[in-house]
Coordinates of C-alpha atoms and ligand atoms in Angstrom, one line a residue:
X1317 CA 11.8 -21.4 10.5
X1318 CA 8.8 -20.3 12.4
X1319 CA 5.4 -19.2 11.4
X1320 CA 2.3 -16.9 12.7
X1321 CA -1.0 -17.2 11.2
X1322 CA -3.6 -14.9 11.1
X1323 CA -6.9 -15.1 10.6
X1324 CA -10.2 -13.3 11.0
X1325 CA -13.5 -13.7 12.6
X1326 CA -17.2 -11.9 12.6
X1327 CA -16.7 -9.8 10.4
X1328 CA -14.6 -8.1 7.6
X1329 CA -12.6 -4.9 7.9
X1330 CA -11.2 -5.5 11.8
X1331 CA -8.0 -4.3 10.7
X1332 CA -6.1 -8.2 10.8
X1333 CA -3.8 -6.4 7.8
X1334 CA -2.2 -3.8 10.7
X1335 CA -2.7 -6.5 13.1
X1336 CA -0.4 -8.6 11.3
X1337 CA 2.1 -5.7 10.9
X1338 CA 2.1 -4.1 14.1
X1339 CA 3.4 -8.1 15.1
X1340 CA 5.9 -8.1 12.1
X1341 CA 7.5 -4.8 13.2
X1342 CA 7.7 -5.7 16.9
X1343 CA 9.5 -9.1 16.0
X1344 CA 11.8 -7.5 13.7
X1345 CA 12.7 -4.7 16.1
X1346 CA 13.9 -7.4 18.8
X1347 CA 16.2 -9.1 15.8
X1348 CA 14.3 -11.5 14.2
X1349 CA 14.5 -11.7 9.9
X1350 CA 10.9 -11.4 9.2
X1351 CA 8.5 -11.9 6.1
X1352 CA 5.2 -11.5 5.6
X1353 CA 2.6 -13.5 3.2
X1354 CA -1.0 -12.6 2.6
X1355 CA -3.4 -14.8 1.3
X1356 CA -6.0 -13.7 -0.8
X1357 CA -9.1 -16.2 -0.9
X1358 CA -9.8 -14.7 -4.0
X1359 CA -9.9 -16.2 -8.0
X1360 CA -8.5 -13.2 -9.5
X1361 CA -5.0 -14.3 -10.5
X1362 CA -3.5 -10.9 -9.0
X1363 CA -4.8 -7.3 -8.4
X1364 CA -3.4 -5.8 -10.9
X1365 CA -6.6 -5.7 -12.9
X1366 CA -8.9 -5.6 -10.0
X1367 CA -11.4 -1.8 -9.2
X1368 CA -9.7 0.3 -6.8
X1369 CA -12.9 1.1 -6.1
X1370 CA -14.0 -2.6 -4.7
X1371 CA -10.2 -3.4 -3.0
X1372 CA -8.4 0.0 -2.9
X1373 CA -5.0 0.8 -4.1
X1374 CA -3.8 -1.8 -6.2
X1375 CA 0.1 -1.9 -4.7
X1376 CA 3.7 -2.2 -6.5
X1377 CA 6.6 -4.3 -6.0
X1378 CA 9.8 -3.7 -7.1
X1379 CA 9.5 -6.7 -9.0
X1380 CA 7.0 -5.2 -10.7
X1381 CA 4.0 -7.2 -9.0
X1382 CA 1.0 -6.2 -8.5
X1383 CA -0.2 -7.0 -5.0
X1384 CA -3.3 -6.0 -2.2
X1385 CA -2.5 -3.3 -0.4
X1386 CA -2.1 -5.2 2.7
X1387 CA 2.2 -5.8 1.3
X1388 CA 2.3 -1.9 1.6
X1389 CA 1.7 -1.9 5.1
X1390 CA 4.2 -4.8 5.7
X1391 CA 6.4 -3.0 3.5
X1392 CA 6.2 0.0 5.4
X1393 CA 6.1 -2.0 9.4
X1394 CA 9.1 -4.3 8.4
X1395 CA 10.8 -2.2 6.2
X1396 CA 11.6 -4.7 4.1
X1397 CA 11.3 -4.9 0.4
X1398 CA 8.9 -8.2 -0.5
X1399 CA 8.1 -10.2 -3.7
X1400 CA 5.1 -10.9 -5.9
X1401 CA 5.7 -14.3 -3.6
X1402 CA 4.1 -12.6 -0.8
X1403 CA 0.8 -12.3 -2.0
X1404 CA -1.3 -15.7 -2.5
X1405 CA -4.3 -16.2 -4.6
X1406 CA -6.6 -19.0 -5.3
X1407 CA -6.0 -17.9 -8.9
X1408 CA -2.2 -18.7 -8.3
X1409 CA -2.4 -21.4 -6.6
X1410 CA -4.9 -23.0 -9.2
X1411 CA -2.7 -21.9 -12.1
X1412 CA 0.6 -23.9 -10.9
X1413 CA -2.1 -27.1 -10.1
X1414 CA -3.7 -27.0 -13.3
X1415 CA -0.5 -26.5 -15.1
X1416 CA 1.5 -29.6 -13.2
X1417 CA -1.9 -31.7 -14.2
X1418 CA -1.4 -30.8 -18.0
X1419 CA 2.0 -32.3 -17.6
X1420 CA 1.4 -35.3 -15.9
X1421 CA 3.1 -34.4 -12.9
X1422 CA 0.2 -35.8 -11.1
X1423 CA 0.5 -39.3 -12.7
X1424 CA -3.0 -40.1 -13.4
X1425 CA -4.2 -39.3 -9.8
X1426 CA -7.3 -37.4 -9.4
X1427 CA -6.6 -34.2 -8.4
X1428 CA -8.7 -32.4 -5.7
X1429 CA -8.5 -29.7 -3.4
X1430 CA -7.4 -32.1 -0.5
X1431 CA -4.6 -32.6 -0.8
X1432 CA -3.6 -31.2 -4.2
X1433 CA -4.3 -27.7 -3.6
X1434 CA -3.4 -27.7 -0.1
X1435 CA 0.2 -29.4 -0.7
X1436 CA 0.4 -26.4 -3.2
X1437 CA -0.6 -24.0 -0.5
X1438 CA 2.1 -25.6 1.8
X1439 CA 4.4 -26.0 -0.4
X1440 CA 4.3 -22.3 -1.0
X1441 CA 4.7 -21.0 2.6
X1442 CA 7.6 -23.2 3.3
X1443 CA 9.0 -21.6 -0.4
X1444 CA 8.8 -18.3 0.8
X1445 CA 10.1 -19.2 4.2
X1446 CA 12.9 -20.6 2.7
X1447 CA 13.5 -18.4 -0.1
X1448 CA 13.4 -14.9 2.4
X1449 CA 15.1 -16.4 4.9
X1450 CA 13.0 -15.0 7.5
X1451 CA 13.6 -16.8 11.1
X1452 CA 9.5 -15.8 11.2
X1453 CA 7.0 -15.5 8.3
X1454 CA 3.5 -14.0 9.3
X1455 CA 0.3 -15.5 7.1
X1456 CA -2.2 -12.9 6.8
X1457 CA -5.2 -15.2 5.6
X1458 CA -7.6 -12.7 4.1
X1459 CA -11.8 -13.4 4.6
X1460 CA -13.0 -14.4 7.9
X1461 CA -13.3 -18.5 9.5
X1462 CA -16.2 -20.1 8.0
X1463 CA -15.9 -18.2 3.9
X1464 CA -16.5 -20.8 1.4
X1465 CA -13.3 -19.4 -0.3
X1466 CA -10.9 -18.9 3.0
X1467 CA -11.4 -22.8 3.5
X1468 CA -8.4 -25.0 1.2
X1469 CA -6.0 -21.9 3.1
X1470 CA -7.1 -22.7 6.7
X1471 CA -6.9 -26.3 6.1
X1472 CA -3.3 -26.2 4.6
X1473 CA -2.0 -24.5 7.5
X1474 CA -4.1 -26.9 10.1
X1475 CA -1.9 -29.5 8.3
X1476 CA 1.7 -27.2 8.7
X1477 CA 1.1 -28.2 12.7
X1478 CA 0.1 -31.6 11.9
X1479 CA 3.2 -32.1 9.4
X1480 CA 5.7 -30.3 12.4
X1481 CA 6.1 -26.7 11.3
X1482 CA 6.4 -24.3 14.2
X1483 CA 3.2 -22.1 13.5
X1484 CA 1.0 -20.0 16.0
X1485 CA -2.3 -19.2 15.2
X1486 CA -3.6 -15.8 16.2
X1487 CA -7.4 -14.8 15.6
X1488 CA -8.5 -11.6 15.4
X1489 CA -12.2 -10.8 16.3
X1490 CA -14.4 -7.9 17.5
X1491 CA -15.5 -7.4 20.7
X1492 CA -19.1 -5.2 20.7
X1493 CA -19.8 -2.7 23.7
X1494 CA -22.7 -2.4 23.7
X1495 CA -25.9 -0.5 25.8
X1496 CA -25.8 3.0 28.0
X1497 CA -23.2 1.0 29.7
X1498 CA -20.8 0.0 27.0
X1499 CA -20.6 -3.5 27.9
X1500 CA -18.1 -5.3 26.4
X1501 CA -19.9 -8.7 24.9
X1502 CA -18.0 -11.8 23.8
X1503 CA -20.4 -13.8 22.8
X1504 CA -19.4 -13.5 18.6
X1505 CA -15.6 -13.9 19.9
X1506 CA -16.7 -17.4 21.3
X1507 CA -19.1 -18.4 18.1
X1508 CA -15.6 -17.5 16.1
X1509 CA -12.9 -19.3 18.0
X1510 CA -15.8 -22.4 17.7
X1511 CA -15.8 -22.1 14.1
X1512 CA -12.2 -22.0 13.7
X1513 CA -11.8 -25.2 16.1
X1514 CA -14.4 -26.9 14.1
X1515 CA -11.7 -27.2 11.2
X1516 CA -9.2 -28.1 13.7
X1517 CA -7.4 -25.0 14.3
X1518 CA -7.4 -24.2 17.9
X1519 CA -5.9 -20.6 18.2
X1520 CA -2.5 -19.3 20.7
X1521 CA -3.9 -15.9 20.4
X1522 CA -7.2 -13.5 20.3
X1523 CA -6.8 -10.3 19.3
X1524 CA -9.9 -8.1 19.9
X1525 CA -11.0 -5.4 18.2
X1526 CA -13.0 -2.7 20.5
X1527 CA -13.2 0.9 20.5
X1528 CA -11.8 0.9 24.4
X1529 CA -10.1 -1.4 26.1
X1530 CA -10.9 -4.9 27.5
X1531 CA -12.2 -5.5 30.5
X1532 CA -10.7 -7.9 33.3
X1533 CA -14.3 -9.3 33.2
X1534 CA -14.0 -10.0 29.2
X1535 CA -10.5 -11.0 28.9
X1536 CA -11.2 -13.8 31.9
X1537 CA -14.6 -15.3 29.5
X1538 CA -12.9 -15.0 26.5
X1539 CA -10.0 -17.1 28.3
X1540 CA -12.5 -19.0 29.7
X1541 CA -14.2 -20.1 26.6
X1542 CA -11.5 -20.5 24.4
X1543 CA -8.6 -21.9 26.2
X1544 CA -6.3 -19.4 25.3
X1545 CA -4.5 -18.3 28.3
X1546 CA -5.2 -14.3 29.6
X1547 CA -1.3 -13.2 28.4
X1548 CA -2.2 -14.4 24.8
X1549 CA -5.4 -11.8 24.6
X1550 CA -4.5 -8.9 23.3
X1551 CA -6.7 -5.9 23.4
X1552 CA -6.5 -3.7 20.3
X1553 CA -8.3 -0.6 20.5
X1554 CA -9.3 2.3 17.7
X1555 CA -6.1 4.2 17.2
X1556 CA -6.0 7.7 15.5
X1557 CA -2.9 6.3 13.5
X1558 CA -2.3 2.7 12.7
X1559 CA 1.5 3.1 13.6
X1560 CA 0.5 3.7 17.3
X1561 CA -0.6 0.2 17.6
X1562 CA 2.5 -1.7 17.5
X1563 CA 3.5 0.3 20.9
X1564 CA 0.2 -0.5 22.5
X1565 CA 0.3 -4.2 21.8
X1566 CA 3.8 -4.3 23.0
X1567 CA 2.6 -2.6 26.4
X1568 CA 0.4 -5.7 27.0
X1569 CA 3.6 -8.4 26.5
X1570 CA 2.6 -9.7 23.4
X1571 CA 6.4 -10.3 22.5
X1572 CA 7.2 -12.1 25.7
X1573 CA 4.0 -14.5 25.3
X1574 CA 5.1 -14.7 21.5
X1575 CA 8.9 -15.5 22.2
X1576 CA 7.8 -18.4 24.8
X1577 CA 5.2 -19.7 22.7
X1578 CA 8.2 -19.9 20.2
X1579 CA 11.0 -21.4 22.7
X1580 CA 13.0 -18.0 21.2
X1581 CA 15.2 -16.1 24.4
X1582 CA 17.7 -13.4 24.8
X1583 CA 16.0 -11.2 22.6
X1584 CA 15.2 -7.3 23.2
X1585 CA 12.9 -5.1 21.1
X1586 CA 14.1 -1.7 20.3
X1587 CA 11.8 1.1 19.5
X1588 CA 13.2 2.6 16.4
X1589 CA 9.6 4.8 16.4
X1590 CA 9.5 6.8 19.3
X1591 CA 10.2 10.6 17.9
X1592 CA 8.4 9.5 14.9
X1593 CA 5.2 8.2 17.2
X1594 CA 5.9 11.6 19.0
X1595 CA 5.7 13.7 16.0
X1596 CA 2.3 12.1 14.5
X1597 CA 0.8 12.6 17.9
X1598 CA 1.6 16.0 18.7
X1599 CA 2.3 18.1 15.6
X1600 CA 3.5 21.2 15.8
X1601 CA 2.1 22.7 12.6
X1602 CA -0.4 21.5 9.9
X1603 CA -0.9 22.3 6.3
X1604 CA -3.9 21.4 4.4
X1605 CA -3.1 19.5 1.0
X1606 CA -6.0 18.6 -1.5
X1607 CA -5.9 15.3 -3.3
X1608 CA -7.7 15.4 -6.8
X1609 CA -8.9 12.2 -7.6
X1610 CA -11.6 9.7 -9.0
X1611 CA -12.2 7.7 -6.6
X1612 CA -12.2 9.6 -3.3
X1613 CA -15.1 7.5 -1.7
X1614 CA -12.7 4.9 -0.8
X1615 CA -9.7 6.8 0.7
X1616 CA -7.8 3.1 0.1
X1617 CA -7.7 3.9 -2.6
X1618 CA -4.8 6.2 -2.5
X1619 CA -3.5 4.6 0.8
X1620 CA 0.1 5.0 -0.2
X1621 CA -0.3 8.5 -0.8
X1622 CA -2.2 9.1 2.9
X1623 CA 0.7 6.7 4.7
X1624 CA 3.8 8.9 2.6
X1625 CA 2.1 12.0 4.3
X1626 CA 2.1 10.5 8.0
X1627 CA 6.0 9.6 7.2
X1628 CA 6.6 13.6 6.3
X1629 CA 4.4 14.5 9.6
X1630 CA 6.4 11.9 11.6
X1631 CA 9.8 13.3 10.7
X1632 CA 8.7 17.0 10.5
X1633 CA 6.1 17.3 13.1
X1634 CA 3.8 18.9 10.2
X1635 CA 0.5 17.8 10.6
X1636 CA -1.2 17.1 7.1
X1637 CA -4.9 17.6 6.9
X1638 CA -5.8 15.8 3.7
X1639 CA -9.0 17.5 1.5
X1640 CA -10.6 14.9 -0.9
X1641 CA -11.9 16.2 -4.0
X1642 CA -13.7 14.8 -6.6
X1643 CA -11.9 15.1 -10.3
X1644 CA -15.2 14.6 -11.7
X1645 CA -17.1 17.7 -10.2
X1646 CA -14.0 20.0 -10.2
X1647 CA -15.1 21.7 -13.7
X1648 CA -18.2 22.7 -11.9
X1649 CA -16.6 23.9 -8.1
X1650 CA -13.2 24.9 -8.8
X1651 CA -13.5 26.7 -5.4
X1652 CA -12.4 23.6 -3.5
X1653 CA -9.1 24.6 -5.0
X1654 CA -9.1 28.4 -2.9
X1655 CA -8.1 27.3 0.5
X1656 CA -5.3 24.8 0.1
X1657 CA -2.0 25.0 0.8
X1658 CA -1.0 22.2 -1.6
X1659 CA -2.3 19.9 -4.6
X1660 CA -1.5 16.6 -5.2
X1661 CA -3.2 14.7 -8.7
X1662 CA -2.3 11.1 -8.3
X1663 CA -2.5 8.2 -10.7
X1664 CA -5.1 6.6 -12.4
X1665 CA -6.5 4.9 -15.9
X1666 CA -9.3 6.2 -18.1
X1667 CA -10.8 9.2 -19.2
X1668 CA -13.2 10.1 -16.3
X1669 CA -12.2 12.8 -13.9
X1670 CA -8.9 13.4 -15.9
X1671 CA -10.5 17.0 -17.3
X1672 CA -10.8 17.8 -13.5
X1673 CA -7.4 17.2 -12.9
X1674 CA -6.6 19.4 -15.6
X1675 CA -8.3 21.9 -14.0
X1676 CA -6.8 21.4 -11.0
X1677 CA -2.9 21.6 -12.7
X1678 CA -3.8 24.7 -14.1
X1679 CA -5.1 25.9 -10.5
X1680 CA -2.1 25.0 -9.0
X1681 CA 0.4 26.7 -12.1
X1682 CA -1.9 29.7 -12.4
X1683 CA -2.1 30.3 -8.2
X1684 CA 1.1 29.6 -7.4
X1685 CA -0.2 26.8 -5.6
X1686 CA 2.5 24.1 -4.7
X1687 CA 1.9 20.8 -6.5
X1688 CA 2.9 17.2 -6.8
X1689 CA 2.0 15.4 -9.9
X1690 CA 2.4 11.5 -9.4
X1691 CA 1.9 9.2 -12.9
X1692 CA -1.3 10.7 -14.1
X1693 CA -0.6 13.4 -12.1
X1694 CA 2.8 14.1 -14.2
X1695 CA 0.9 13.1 -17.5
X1696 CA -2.3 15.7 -17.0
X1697 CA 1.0 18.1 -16.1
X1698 CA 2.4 17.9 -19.5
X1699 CA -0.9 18.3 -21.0
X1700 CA -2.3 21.4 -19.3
X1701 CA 1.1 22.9 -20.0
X1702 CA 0.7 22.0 -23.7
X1703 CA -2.7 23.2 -24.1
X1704 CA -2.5 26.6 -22.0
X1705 CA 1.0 27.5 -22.2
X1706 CA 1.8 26.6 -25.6
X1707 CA -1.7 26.8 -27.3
X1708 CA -1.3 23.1 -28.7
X1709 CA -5.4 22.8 -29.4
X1710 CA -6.9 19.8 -27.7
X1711 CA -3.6 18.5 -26.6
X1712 CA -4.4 15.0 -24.6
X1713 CA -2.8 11.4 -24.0
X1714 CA -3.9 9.0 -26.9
X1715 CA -5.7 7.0 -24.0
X1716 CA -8.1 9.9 -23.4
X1717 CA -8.3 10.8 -27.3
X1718 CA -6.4 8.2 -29.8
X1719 CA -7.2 10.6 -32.8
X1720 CA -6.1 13.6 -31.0
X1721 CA -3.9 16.6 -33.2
X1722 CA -1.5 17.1 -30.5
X1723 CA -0.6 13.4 -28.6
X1724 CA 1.7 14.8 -26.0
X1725 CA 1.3 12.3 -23.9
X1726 CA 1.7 8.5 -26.3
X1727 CA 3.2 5.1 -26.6
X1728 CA 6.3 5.1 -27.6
X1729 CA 7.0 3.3 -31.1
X1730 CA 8.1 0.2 -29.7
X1731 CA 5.3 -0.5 -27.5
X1732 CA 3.0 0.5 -30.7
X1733 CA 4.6 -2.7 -32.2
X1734 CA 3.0 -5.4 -29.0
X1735 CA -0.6 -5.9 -29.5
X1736 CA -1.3 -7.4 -26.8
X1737 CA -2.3 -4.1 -24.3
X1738 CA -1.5 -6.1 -21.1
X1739 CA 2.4 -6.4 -22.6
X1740 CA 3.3 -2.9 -22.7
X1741 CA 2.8 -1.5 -18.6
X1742 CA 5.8 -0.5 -17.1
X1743 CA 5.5 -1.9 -13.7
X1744 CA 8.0 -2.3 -10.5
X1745 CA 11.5 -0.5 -10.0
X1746 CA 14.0 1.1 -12.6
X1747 CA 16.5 3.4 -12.4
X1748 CA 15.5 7.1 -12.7
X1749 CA 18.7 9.4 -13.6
X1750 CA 18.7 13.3 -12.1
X1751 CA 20.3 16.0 -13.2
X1752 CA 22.7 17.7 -10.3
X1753 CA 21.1 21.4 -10.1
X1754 CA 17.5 20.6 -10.9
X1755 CA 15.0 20.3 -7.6
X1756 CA 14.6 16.5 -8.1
X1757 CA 18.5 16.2 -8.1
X1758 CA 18.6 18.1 -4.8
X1759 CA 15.7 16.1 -3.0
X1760 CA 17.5 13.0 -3.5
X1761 CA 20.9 13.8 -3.5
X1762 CA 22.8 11.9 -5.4
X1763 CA 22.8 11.2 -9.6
X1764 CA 20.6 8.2 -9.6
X1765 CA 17.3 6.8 -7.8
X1766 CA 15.1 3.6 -8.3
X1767 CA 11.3 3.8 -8.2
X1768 CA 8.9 2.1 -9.0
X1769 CA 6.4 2.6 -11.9
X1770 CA 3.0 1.6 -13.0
X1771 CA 1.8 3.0 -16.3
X1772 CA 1.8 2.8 -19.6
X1773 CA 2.1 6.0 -21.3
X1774 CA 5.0 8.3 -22.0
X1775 CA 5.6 11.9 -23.0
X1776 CA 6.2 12.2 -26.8
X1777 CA 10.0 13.0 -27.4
X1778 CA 8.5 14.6 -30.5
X1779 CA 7.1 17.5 -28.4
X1780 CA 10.1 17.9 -25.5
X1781 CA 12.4 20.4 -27.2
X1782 CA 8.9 23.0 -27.4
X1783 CA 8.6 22.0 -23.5
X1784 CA 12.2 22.3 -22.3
X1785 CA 11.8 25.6 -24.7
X1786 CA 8.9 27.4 -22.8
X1787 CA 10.3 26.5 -19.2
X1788 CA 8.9 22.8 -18.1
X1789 CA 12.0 20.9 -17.7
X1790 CA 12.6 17.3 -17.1
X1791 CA 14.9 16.6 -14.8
X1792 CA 14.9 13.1 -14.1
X1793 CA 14.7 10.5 -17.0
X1794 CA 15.5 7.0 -17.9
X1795 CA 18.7 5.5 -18.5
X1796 CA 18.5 6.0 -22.0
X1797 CA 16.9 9.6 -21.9
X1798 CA 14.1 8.3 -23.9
X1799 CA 11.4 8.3 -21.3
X1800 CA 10.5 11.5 -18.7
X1801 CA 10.5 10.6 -15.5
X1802 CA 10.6 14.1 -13.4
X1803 CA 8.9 17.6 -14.7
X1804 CA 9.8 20.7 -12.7
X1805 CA 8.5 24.3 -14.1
X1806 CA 12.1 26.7 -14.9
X1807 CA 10.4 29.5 -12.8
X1808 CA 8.5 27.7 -9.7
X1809 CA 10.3 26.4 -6.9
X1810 CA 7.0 24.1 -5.7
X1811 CA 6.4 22.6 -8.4
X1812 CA 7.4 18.8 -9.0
X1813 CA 5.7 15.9 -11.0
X1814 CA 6.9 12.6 -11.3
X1815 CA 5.8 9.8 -14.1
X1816 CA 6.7 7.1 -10.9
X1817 CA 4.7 6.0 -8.0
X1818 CA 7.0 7.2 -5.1
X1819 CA 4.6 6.8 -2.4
X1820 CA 5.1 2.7 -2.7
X1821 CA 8.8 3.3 -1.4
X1822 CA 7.8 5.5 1.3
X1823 CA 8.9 4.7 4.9
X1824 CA 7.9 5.6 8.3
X1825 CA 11.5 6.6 8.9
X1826 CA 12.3 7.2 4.8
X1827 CA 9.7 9.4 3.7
X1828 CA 8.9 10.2 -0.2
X1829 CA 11.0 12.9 -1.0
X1830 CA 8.7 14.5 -3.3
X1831 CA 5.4 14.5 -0.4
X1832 CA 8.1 15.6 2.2
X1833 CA 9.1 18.1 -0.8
X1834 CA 5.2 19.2 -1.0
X1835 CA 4.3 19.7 2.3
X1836 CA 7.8 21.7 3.2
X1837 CA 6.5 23.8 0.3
X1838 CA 2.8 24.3 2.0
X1839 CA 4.5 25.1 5.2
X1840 CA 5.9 27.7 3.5
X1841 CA 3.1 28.5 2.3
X1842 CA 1.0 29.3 5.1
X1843 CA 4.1 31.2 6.2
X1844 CA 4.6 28.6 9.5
X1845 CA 7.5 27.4 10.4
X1846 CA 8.2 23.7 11.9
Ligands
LIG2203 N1 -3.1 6.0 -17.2 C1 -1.7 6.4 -17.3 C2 -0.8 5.5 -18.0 O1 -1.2 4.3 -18.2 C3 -1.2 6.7 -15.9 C4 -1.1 5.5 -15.0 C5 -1.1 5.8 -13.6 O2 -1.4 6.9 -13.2 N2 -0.7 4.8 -12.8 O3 0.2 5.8 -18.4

């Protein structure tokens, strides 16, 4: 078992999280089993209750953890399905020391961060190692060198190369052009190797960020100054696509530096990507689909949803130009709405913006727009559907309005019986059953898929038989029919909503049915043609 560590230096935001899976997705294309970790520096015992708004999208396992987004993209490089393992916080790792203290486990030593919490830290690398089987295990560790909160991580994995493990340390750092010229300056590339060897970790690798490429000159100085040979600096330059940059680091021979560093031979990468890469680079068509949410300033927010739409684009050649709009506003300017060839409402949690997305429903039934509901997107479905097709007054979701006449969308009585709120989320995968001759059954073909979900609420089975009676049928449901999983409208053929999160199964090469579903639909739309 072999491991890469990653780390960061400057400053934040450099991209170290496609960094580390453009690397995962080159070694597991030459044959290697591969996992990824990332480390969170972080208190917060997961994401799950952390502000899209401050971190973006807060990401879904199957097993129903709640992880950075940063496991999407491995998700999505490796193709590979990962565990709430994979994501390490100081709130986690805290938690198990703290709890082995209260039982003694400790023995009356005093417990500190060397070495308790870093033997806790190692311990849980070499677990996941172990546990995945991976021949390699990247370590994203989140933060840059030098962060107050970053430092118990870097100095468990300086002691994995003191204890023996095989681990390469690559640093990723940004290399500023600067003047008329655009010369490129490595001055803060030196001050952040120095502060990553004054805690002992001398890096194998440099990746720099720059808008072009690096220079002979640069690459020679950074060598120069750092003592990591020319073949381990990898230039990584602004890419319209983040699934361009595997290719581009390949070009430079980061594998071959990589598989000698590692004593690994006799391996050959094979490009699984290269229609895919050709299709998100030269599209032969576009469609413009609007995405109605809350928090549309930070477009990480609804990563999952952006990276389904490249899949669709890179198996269909259908560009998709993505229109933000803001759920709040869209009572006021509905006319965002009149030039789109598609609407997707995605998830989210409280009332703001949810009157919006209404609005925007309604647009899409009304217009003969086609739509793609996702979570909140299925549940605001069901409600415009209530209140404008079947006159149910004031219809809402008892989280919008808990005294409301008509509670469409509700907790089911069994979830009314926990107490505790945090208890009754239905996160990670479970089954989803489709009926044959319905739209859903046709996308997937076949009687049964597995999703995964993130929500709490549920249609009311008290109000389905007045649904299924005025034409919005649910196709899809749970295993027990008690819970909706999949509306589709008995006279639209572009209309889908879906109470799961398919965009956190969607693959480069495996796109989401229902945002391939959507954008086939806009094509037709615009009356193109692939
Ligand atoms: N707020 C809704 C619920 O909890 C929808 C959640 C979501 O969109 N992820 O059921």
């Amino acid at each position: 078992m072999q491991f890469i560590a990653i780390t960061g230096g400057v400053i934040s935001g450099l991209g170290k999280g496609t960094i580390t899976s453009s690397l995962s997705h080159l070694l597991v294309n030459s044959g290697l089993k591969i996992s990824a970790v990332k480390i969170d520096p972080y208190l917060n015992f997961d994401a799950g209750t952390m502000n899209p708004y401050q971190h973006g999208e807060v990401f879904v396992l199957d097993d129903g953890s709640e992880v950075d987004l940063d496991l999407g993209n491995y998700e999505r490089f490796i193709d590979v399905n990962l565990t709430g393992n994979n994501n390490i916080t100081t709130g986690k790792i805290y938690k198990n020391v703290i709890e082995k203290e209260r039982k003694g486990e400790y023995l009356g030593s005093t417990v500190q961060i060397i070495p308790h919490i870093t033997n806790e830290i190692k311990q849980w690398l070499r677990g996941v190692s172990k546990k995945s089987g991976a021949d390699v295990v990247l370590i994203e560790v989140g933060g840059t060198a030098g962060d107050i909160e970053s430092m118990p991580f870097l100095e468990a994995l300086r002691e994995m190369k003191r204890d023996g493990d095989h681990i390469l340390f690559g640093h990723v750092t940004l290399v500023p052009e600067i003047g008329p010229s655009l010369e490129q300056k490595t001055k803060p590339t030196q001050h952040s190797v120095s502060a990553l060897r004054s805690i002992g970790i001398q890096p194998d690798m440099i990746f720099a960020r720059l808008k072009g490429n690096l220079s002979l000159d640069a690459r020679k100085k950074i060598s120069l100054f750092t003592d990591v040979p020319e073949e381990g600096i990898i230039s990584v330059s602004d890419v319209k696509n983040p699934y361009l940059l595997p290719e581009i680091m390949r070009q430079q021979g980061v594998l071959d530096y990589i598989f000698t560093k590692m004593n690994l031979s006799g391996l050959q990468f094979k490009d699984k990507w290269e229609e895919f890469r050709r299709n998100i680079t030269h599209p032969k068509s576009s469609v413009r689909i609007g995405i109605v949410g809350k928090y549309i300033d930070l477009t990480d927010a609804y990563i999952s949803h952006r990276e389904a739409f490249i899949h669709v684009t890179g198996k269909h050649g259908i560009e998709v130009d993505l229109e933000w709009i803001n759920s709040d506003n869209l009572k006021m300017d509905k006319s965002q709405l009149s030039n789109l060839d598609g609407i997707l409402v995605p998830g989210g949690f409280g009332y703001r913006g949810v009157e919006g997305k209404i609005e925007a429903v309604r647009y899409a039934r009304e217009h003969n727009v086609p739509y793609l509901g996702i979570c909140l997107g299925f549940q605001t479905a069901v409600i415009e559907f209530a209140r404008n097709v079947l006159g149910l007054e004031n219809a809402n979701s008892t989280e919008f309005d808990p005294s409301t006449k008509n509670p469409v969308i509700a907790l089911l009585p069994e979830q009314l019986e926990v107490t505790n709120l945090g208890g009754t989320m239905r996160l990670g995968s479970y089954p989803v059953v489709l009926e044959k001759n319905s739209i859903a059954g046709k996308l997937y073909g076949g009687t049964e898929a597995a999703e995964r979900h993130r929500h709490r609420y549920e249609v009311n089975p008290a109000y389905i038989e007045r649904f299924e009676k005025a034409g919005m049928h649910f196709s899809g449901k749970d295993r027990e029919g008690i819970r909706m999983e999949i509306l589709e409208l008995r006279d639209r053929e572009n209309f889908i909503a879906t109470q799961y999160h398919s965009e956190f199964k969607s693959r480069p090469l495996n796109p989401s049915r229902v945002h391939e579903f959507l954008v086939l639909k806009a094509l037709e739309k615009t009356g193109g043609t692939k």
